[in-house]
Amino acid sequence: MAVTAAEFWDRVAPGYSKSPIADTESYARKLAATQALLEPHMEVLELGCGTGSTALEHAPHVAHIEATDVSAVMIAIAREK
């Protein structure tokens, strides 16, 4: 029986959430490039938010951010953050 994407990410979520960002310089550049496009009145939808780290980085720059993921465990970790 095949493992679904949700099952896979639910299983790896705890370890994934503890893993450091592999390339912090590239991640910082991506955050800056994205935030340059954001405006305070915007509402943002993030699909595949994982543990919510990027949504939390962008949230102060917009009116509202809705973050979703196929993995209930990833969302639970994001909510804890």
Short mmCIF file of C-alpha atoms in Angstrom, two decimals:
data_model
loop_
_atom_site.label_atom_id
_atom_site.label_comp_id
_atom_site.label_asym_id
_atom_site.label_seq_id
_atom_site.Cartn_x
_atom_site.Cartn_y
_atom_site.Cartn_z
CA MET A 1 0.00 0.00 0.00
CA ALA A 2 1.35 3.40 -0.99
CA VAL A 3 2.02 6.10 1.57
CA THR A 4 0.13 9.34 0.95
CA ALA A 5 1.86 12.70 0.99
CA ALA A 6 0.03 13.60 4.20
CA GLU A 7 1.18 10.37 5.89
CA PHE A 8 4.76 10.95 4.79
CA TRP A 9 4.88 14.54 6.06
CA ASP A 10 3.06 13.64 9.27
CA ARG A 11 5.76 11.04 9.94
CA VAL A 12 8.75 13.30 9.21
CA ALA A 13 7.34 16.55 10.67
CA PRO A 14 8.91 16.33 14.16
CA GLY A 15 12.41 15.82 12.74
CA TYR A 16 11.87 18.31 9.94
CA SER A 17 10.90 21.00 12.43
CA LYS A 18 14.18 20.54 14.30
CA SER A 19 16.36 20.63 11.17
CA PRO A 20 18.24 23.86 10.54
CA ILE A 21 17.85 25.67 7.24
CA ALA A 22 20.55 24.26 4.98
CA ASP A 23 21.36 27.50 3.15
CA THR A 24 20.50 30.45 5.37
CA GLU A 25 21.87 33.02 2.92
CA SER A 26 19.61 31.82 0.09
CA TYR A 27 16.63 31.63 2.45
CA ALA A 28 17.27 35.19 3.63
CA ARG A 29 17.47 36.39 0.00
CA LYS A 30 14.18 34.64 -0.83
CA LEU A 31 12.50 36.18 2.21
CA ALA A 32 13.74 39.65 1.26
CA ALA A 33 12.66 39.26 -2.37
CA THR A 34 9.20 38.09 -1.35
CA GLN A 35 8.78 40.75 1.34
CA ALA A 36 9.67 43.44 -1.22
CA LEU A 37 6.45 42.44 -3.05
CA LEU A 38 4.26 42.46 0.05
CA GLU A 39 2.17 45.44 1.15
CA PRO A 40 0.51 46.05 4.52
CA HIS A 41 -3.05 45.77 3.11
CA MET A 42 -2.48 42.37 1.48
CA GLU A 43 -3.94 39.03 2.45
CA VAL A 44 -1.65 36.09 1.64
CA LEU A 45 -2.35 32.38 1.20
CA GLU A 46 0.61 30.06 1.66
CA LEU A 47 0.10 26.53 0.36
CA GLY A 48 2.41 23.91 1.79
CA CYS A 49 3.50 26.00 4.76
CA GLY A 50 5.18 23.12 6.57
CA THR A 51 5.94 24.14 10.12
CA GLY A 52 5.02 27.77 9.45
CA SER A 53 8.43 29.41 9.64
CA THR A 54 8.08 31.35 6.39
CA ALA A 55 4.51 32.40 7.18
CA LEU A 56 5.72 33.78 10.51
CA GLU A 57 8.46 35.74 8.75
CA HIS A 58 5.99 37.28 6.30
CA ALA A 59 3.09 37.89 8.70
CA PRO A 60 4.33 41.26 10.03
CA HIS A 61 4.42 42.62 6.46
CA VAL A 62 0.77 41.94 5.53
CA ALA A 63 -2.73 42.37 6.95
CA HIS A 64 -3.37 38.62 7.15
CA ILE A 65 -1.68 35.38 6.18
CA GLU A 66 -3.48 32.06 5.89
CA ALA A 67 -1.07 29.12 5.92
CA THR A 68 -2.12 25.58 5.07
CA ASP A 69 -0.47 22.22 4.62
CA VAL A 70 -1.49 18.66 3.74
CA SER A 71 0.08 17.47 7.00
CA ALA A 72 -1.92 17.90 10.19
CA VAL A 73 1.27 17.36 12.20
CA MET A 74 3.05 20.17 10.34
CA ILE A 75 0.10 22.48 11.05
CA ALA A 76 0.14 21.49 14.73
CA ILE A 77 3.83 22.43 14.95
CA ALA A 78 3.14 25.70 13.13
CA ARG A 79 0.39 26.54 15.62
CA GLU A 80 2.78 25.92 18.51
CA LYS A 81 5.19 28.45 17.01
#
